[in-house]
GROMACS .gro file of C-alpha atoms in nm:
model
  314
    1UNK     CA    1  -0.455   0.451   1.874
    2UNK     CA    2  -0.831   0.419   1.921
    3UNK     CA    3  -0.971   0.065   1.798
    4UNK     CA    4  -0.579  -0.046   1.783
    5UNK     CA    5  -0.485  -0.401   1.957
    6UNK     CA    6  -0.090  -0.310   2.096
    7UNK     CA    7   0.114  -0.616   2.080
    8UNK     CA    8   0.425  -0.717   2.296
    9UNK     CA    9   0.655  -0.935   2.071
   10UNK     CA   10   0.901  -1.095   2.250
   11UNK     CA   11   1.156  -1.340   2.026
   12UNK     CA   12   1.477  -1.522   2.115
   13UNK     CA   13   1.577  -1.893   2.073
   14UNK     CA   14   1.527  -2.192   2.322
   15UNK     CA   15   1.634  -2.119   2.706
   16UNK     CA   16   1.680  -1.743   2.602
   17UNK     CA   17   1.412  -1.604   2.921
   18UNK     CA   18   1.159  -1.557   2.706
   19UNK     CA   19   0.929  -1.718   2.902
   20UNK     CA   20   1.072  -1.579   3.274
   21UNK     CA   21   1.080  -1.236   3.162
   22UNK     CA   22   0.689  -1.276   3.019
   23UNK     CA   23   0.591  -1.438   3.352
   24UNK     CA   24   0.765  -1.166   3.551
   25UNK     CA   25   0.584  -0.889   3.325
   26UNK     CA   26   0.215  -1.057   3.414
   27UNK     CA   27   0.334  -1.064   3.792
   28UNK     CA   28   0.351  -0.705   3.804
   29UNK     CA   29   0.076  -0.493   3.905
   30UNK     CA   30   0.199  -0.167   3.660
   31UNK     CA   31   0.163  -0.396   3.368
   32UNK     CA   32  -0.105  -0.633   3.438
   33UNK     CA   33  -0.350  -0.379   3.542
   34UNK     CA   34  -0.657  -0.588   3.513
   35UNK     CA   35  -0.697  -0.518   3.144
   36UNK     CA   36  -0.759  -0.846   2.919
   37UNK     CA   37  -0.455  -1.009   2.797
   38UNK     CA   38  -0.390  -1.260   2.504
   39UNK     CA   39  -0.120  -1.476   2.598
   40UNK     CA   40   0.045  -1.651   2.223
   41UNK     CA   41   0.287  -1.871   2.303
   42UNK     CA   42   0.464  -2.014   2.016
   43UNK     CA   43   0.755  -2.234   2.142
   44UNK     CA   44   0.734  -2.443   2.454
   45UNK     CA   45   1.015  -2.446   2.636
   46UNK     CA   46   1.160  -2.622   2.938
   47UNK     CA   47   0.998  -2.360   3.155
   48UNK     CA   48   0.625  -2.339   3.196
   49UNK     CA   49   0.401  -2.022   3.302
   50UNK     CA   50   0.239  -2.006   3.647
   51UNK     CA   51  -0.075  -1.852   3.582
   52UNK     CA   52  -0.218  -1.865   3.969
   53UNK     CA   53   0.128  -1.589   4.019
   54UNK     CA   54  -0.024  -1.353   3.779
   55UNK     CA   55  -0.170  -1.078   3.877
   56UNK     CA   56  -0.541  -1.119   3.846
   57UNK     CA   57  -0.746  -1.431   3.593
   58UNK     CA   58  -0.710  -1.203   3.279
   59UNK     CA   59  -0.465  -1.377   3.078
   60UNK     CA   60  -0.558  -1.606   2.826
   61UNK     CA   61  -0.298  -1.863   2.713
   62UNK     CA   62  -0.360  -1.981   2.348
   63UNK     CA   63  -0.069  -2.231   2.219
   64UNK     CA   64   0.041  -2.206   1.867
   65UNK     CA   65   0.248  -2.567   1.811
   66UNK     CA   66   0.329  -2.503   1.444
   67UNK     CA   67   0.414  -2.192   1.236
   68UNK     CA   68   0.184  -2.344   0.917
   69UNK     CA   69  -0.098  -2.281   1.208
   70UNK     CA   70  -0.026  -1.900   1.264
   71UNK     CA   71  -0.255  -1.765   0.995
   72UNK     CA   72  -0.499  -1.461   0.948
   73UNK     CA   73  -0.790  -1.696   0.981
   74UNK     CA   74  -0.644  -1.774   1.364
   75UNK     CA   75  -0.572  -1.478   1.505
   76UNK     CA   76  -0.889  -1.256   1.342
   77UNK     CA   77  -1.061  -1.576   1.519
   78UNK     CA   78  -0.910  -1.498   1.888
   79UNK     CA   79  -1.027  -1.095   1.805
   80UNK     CA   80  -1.370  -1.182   1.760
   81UNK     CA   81  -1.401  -1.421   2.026
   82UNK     CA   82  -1.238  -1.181   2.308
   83UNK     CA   83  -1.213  -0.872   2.352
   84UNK     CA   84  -0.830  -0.792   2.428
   85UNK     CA   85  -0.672  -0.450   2.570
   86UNK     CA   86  -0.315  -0.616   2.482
   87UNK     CA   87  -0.136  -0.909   2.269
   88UNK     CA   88   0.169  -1.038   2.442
   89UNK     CA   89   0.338  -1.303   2.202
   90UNK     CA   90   0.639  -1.566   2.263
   91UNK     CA   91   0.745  -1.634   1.936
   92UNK     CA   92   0.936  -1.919   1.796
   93UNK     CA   93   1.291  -1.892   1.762
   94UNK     CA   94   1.325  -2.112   1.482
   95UNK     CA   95   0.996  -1.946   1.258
   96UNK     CA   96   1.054  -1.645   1.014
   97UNK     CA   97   0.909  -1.357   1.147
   98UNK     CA   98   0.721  -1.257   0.817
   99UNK     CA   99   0.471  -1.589   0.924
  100UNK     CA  100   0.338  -1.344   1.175
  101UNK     CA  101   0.344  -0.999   1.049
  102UNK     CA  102   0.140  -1.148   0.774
  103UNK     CA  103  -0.076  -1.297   0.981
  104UNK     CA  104  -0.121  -1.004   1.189
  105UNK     CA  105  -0.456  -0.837   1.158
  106UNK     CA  106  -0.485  -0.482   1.029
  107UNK     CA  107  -0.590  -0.359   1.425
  108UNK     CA  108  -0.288  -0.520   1.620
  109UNK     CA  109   0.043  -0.308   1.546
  110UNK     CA  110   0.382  -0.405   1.718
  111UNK     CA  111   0.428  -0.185   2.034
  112UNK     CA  112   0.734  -0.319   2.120
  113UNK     CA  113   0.999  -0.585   2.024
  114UNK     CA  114   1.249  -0.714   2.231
  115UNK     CA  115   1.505  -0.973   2.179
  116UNK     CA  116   1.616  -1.253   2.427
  117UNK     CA  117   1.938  -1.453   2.407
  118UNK     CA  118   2.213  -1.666   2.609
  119UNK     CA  119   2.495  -1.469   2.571
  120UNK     CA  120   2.736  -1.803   2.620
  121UNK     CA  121   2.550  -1.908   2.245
  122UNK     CA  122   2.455  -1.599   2.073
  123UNK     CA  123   2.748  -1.591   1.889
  124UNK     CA  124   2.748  -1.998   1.781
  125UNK     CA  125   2.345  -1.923   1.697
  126UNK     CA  126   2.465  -1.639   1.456
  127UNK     CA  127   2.773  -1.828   1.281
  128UNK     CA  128   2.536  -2.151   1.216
  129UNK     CA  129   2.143  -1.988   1.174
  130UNK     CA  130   2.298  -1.614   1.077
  131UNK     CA  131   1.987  -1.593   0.874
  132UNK     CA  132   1.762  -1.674   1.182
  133UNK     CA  133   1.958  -1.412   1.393
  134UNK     CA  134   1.946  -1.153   1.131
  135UNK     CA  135   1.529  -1.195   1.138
  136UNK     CA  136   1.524  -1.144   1.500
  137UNK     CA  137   1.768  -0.914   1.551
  138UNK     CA  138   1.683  -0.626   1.243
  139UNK     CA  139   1.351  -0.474   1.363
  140UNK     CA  140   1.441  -0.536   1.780
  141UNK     CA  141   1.433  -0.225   1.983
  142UNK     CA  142   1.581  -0.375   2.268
  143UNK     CA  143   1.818  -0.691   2.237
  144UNK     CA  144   1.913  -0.887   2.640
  145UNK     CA  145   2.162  -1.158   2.677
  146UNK     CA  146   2.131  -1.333   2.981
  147UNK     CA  147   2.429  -1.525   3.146
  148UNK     CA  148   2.663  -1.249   3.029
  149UNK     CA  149   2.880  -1.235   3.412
  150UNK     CA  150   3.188  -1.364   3.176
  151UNK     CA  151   3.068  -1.266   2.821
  152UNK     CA  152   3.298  -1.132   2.591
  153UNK     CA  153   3.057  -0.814   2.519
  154UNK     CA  154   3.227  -0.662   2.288
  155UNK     CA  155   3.205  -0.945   2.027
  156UNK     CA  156   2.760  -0.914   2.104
  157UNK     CA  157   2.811  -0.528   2.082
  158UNK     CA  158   2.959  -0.617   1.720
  159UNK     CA  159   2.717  -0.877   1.636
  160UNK     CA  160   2.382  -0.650   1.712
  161UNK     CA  161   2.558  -0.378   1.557
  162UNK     CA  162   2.604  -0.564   1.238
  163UNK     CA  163   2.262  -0.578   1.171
  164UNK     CA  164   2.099  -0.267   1.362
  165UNK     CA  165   2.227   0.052   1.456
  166UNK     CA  166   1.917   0.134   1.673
  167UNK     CA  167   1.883  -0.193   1.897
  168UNK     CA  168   1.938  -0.078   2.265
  169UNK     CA  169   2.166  -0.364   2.420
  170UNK     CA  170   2.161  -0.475   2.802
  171UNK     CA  171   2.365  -0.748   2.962
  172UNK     CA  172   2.176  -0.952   3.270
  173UNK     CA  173   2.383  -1.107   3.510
  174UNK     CA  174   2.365  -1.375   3.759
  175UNK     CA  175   2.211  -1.104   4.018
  176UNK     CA  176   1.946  -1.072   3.754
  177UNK     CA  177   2.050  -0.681   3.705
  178UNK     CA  178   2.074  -0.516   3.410
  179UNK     CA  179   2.410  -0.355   3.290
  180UNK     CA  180   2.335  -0.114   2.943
  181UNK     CA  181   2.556  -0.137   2.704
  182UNK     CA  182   2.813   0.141   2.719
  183UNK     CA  183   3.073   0.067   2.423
  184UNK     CA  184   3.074   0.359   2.154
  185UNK     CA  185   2.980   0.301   1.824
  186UNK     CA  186   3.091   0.526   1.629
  187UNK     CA  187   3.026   0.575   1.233
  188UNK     CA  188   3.343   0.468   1.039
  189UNK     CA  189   3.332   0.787   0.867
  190UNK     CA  190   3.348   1.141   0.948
  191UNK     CA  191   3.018   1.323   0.922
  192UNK     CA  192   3.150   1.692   0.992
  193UNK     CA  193   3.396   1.694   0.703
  194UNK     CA  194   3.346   1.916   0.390
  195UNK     CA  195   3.274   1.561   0.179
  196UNK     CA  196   3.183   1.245   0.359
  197UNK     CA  197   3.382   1.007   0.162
  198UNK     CA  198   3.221   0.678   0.236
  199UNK     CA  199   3.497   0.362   0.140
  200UNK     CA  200   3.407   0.074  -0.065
  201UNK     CA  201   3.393  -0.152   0.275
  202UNK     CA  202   3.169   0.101   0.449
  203UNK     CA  203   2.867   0.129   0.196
  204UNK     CA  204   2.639  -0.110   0.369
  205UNK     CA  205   2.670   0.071   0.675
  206UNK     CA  206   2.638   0.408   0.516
  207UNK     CA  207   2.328   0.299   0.339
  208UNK     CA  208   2.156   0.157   0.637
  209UNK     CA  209   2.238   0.442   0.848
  210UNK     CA  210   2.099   0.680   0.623
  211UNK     CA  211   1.780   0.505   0.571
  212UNK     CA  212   1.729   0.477   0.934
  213UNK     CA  213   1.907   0.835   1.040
  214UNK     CA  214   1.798   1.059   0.688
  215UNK     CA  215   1.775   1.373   0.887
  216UNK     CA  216   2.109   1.379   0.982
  217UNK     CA  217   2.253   1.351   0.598
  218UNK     CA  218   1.995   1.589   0.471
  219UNK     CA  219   2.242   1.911   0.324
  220UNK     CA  220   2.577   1.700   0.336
  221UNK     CA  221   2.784   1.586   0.056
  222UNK     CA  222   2.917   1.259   0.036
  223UNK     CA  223   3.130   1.029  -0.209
  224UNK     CA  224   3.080   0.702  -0.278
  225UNK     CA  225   3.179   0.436  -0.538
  226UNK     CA  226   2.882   0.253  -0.707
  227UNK     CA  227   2.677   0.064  -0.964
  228UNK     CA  228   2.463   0.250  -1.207
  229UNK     CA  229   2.129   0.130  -1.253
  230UNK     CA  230   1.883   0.301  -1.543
  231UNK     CA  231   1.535   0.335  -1.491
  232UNK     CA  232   1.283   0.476  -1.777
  233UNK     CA  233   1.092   0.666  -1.537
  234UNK     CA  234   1.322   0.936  -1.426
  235UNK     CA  235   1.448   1.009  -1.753
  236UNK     CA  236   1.777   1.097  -1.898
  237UNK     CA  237   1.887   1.330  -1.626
  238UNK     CA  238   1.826   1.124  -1.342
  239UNK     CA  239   1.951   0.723  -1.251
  240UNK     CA  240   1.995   0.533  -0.946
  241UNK     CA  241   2.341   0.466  -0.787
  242UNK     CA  242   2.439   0.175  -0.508
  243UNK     CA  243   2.565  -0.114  -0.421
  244UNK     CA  244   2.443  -0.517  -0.389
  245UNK     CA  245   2.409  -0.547  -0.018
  246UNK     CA  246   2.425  -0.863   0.168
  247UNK     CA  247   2.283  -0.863   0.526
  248UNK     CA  248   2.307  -1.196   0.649
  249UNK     CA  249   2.340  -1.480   0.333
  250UNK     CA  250   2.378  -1.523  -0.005
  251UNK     CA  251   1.990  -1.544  -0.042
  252UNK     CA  252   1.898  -1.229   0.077
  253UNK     CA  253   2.147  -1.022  -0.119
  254UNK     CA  254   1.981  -0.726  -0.259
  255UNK     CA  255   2.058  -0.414  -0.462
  256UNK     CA  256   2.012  -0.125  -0.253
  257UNK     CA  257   2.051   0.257  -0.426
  258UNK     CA  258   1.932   0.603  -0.443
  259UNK     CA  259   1.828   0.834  -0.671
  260UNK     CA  260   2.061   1.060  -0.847
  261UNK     CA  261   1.971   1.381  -1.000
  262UNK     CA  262   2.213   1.582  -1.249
  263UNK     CA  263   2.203   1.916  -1.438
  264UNK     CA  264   2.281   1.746  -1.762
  265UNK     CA  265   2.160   1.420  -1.962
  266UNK     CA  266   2.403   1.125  -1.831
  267UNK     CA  267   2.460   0.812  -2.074
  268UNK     CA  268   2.603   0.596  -1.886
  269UNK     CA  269   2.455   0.212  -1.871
  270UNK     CA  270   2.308  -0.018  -1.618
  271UNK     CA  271   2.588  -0.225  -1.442
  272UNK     CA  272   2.833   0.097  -1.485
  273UNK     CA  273   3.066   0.198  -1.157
  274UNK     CA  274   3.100   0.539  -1.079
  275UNK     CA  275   3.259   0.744  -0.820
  276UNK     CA  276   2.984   0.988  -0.780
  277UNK     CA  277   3.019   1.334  -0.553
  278UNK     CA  278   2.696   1.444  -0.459
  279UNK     CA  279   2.470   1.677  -0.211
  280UNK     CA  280   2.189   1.454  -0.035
  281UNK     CA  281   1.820   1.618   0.045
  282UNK     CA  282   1.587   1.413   0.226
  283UNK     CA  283   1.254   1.489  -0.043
  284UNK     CA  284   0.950   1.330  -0.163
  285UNK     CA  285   1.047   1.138  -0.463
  286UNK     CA  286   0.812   0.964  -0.706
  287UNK     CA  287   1.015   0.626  -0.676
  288UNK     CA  288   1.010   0.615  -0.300
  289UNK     CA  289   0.686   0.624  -0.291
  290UNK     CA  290   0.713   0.925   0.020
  291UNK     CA  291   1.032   1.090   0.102
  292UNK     CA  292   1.363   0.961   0.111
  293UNK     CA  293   1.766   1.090   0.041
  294UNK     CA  294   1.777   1.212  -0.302
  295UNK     CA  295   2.121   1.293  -0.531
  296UNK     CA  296   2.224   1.590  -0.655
  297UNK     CA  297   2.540   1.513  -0.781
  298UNK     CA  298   2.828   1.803  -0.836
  299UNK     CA  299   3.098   1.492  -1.013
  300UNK     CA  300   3.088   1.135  -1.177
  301UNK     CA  301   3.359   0.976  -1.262
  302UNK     CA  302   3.385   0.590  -1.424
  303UNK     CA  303   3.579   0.375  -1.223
  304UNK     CA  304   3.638  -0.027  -1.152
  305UNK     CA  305   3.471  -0.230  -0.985
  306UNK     CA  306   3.547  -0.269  -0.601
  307UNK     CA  307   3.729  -0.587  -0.510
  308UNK     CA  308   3.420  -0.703  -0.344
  309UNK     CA  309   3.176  -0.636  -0.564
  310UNK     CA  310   2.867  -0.753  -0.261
  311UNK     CA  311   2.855  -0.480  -0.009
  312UNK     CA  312   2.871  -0.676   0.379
  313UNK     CA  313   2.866  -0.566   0.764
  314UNK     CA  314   3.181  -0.717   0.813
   0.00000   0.00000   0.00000
């Protein structure tokens, strides 16, 4: 990307290696090439960088102590003043990631995102700061847990899986390797059948795998149980069916649909449930905004609500 600033996000809570993997990046010759590097480090930890073991004096350290400090105003500030070839940042375990990606100029663009943690408090992390968790862990393309000789790895599997389906998982033990995670993961229902009926427990995952996988629904029928919603716009043929989907807390719940196309007018009201039957192409579609899975259905039927109503990963 010409005039483009790539940035290296790395996130993760207190004594996750953060900091040692960072250090360890700067000490090697195939990443620290000579080019100029901006070094934001947003939590200080226990562990301090060594700057006379990196390879060459272009790093520059800038320390961000408070997340009210990470603005536009800063970091357009650091752009002017330097000329960088690459961002690397340590972000704060305990700040929202939206701080920075709104504070992120228009010419730096995530390269990559990884996520550290301590695999012997992962899971006590995500049952007391799920919400926390859930920001680090939904946009990560690569998630490590450290100390993880005697984790139980099928219970982290679970827990990244709950919140992304495309996170690549490692395990580092005390030998400092790396052991990929290995456990299948597959879809909890069957995509080669005639009609993919998706169960009232299973929407959330269906709907997050299709927005993130839409070529592979794009010509299959599925069936699904959900809530109508109307909207003006698409007329009387056309409404949008889903579910309220809860990711990580009450807060955060959401409604989360698509559109649904029929041959005839449909009059059925917002706040309806429907069992609808219906053939999915990945389109453009005005209410997207670009493309994304459109309806056709081929059957609606009324039907009760589901006995819980919130769609959830677990």
């Amino acid at each position: 990307m010409a005039n483009q600033l790539p940035v290296y996000l790395f996130t993760g809570f207190l004594e996750a290696g953060k900091t040692k993997m960072i250090q360890e990046t700067l000490e090697d010759q195939g990443f620290n090439d000579g080019c100029k590097i901006l070094l934001l480090v947003c939590e200080e930890g226990i562990e301090e960088y060594d700057p006379s073991r990196f390879f060459g004096q272009n790093v520059r350290q800038v320390i961000v102590e408070n997340e009210k400090d990470l603005t536009p105003a800063l970091l357009e500030r650091l752009t002017r003043e330097h000329r960088y070839d690459r961002v690397m940042i340590e972000y704060n375990g305990m700040w929202q990631l939206d701080t920075l990606y709104a504070a992120l100029p228009r010419s730096w663009y995530i390269f990559q995102q990884l996520l550290f943690a301590d695999a012997t408090t992962a899971l006590a992390y995500n049952a007391n700061m799920r919400q926390l968790m859930v920001d680090k862990l939904q946009n990560a393309e690569l998630v490590i847990f450290n100390r993880a000789d005697n984790a139980d790895r099928e219970a982290l599997h679970k827990l990244v899986r709950g919140i992304s389906r495309r996170a690549r998982i490692a395990f580092e033990t005390s030998l400092e390797e790396l052991e990929y995670d290995t456990i299948e993961d597959p879809l909890p229902f069957d995509m080669e059948a005639d009609v993919i009926a998706i169960a009232d427990e299973d929407y959330a995952i269906f709907y997050r795998d299709l927005a993130e996988e839409m070529e592979n629904y794009d010509g299959k029928t599925v069936k699904f149980k959900g809530m109508i919603a109307r909207d003006r716009a698409l007329g009387k043929k056309a409404l949008v069916i889903g579910r309220h989907v809860m990711t990580c807390c009450e807060d955060d719940i959401a409604y989360q649909g698509v559109v649904c196309n029929f041959k005839q007018d449909v009059s059925l009201a917002t706040g309806t449930w429907a069992m609808v039957t219906a053939k999915i192409r990945i389109e453009p579609h005005k209410l997207y905004g670009g493309v994304g899975p459109v309806l056709y259905a081929t059957d609606l039927a009324l039907t009760s609500e589901p006995k819980q109503p919130v769609a959830t990963f677990y």
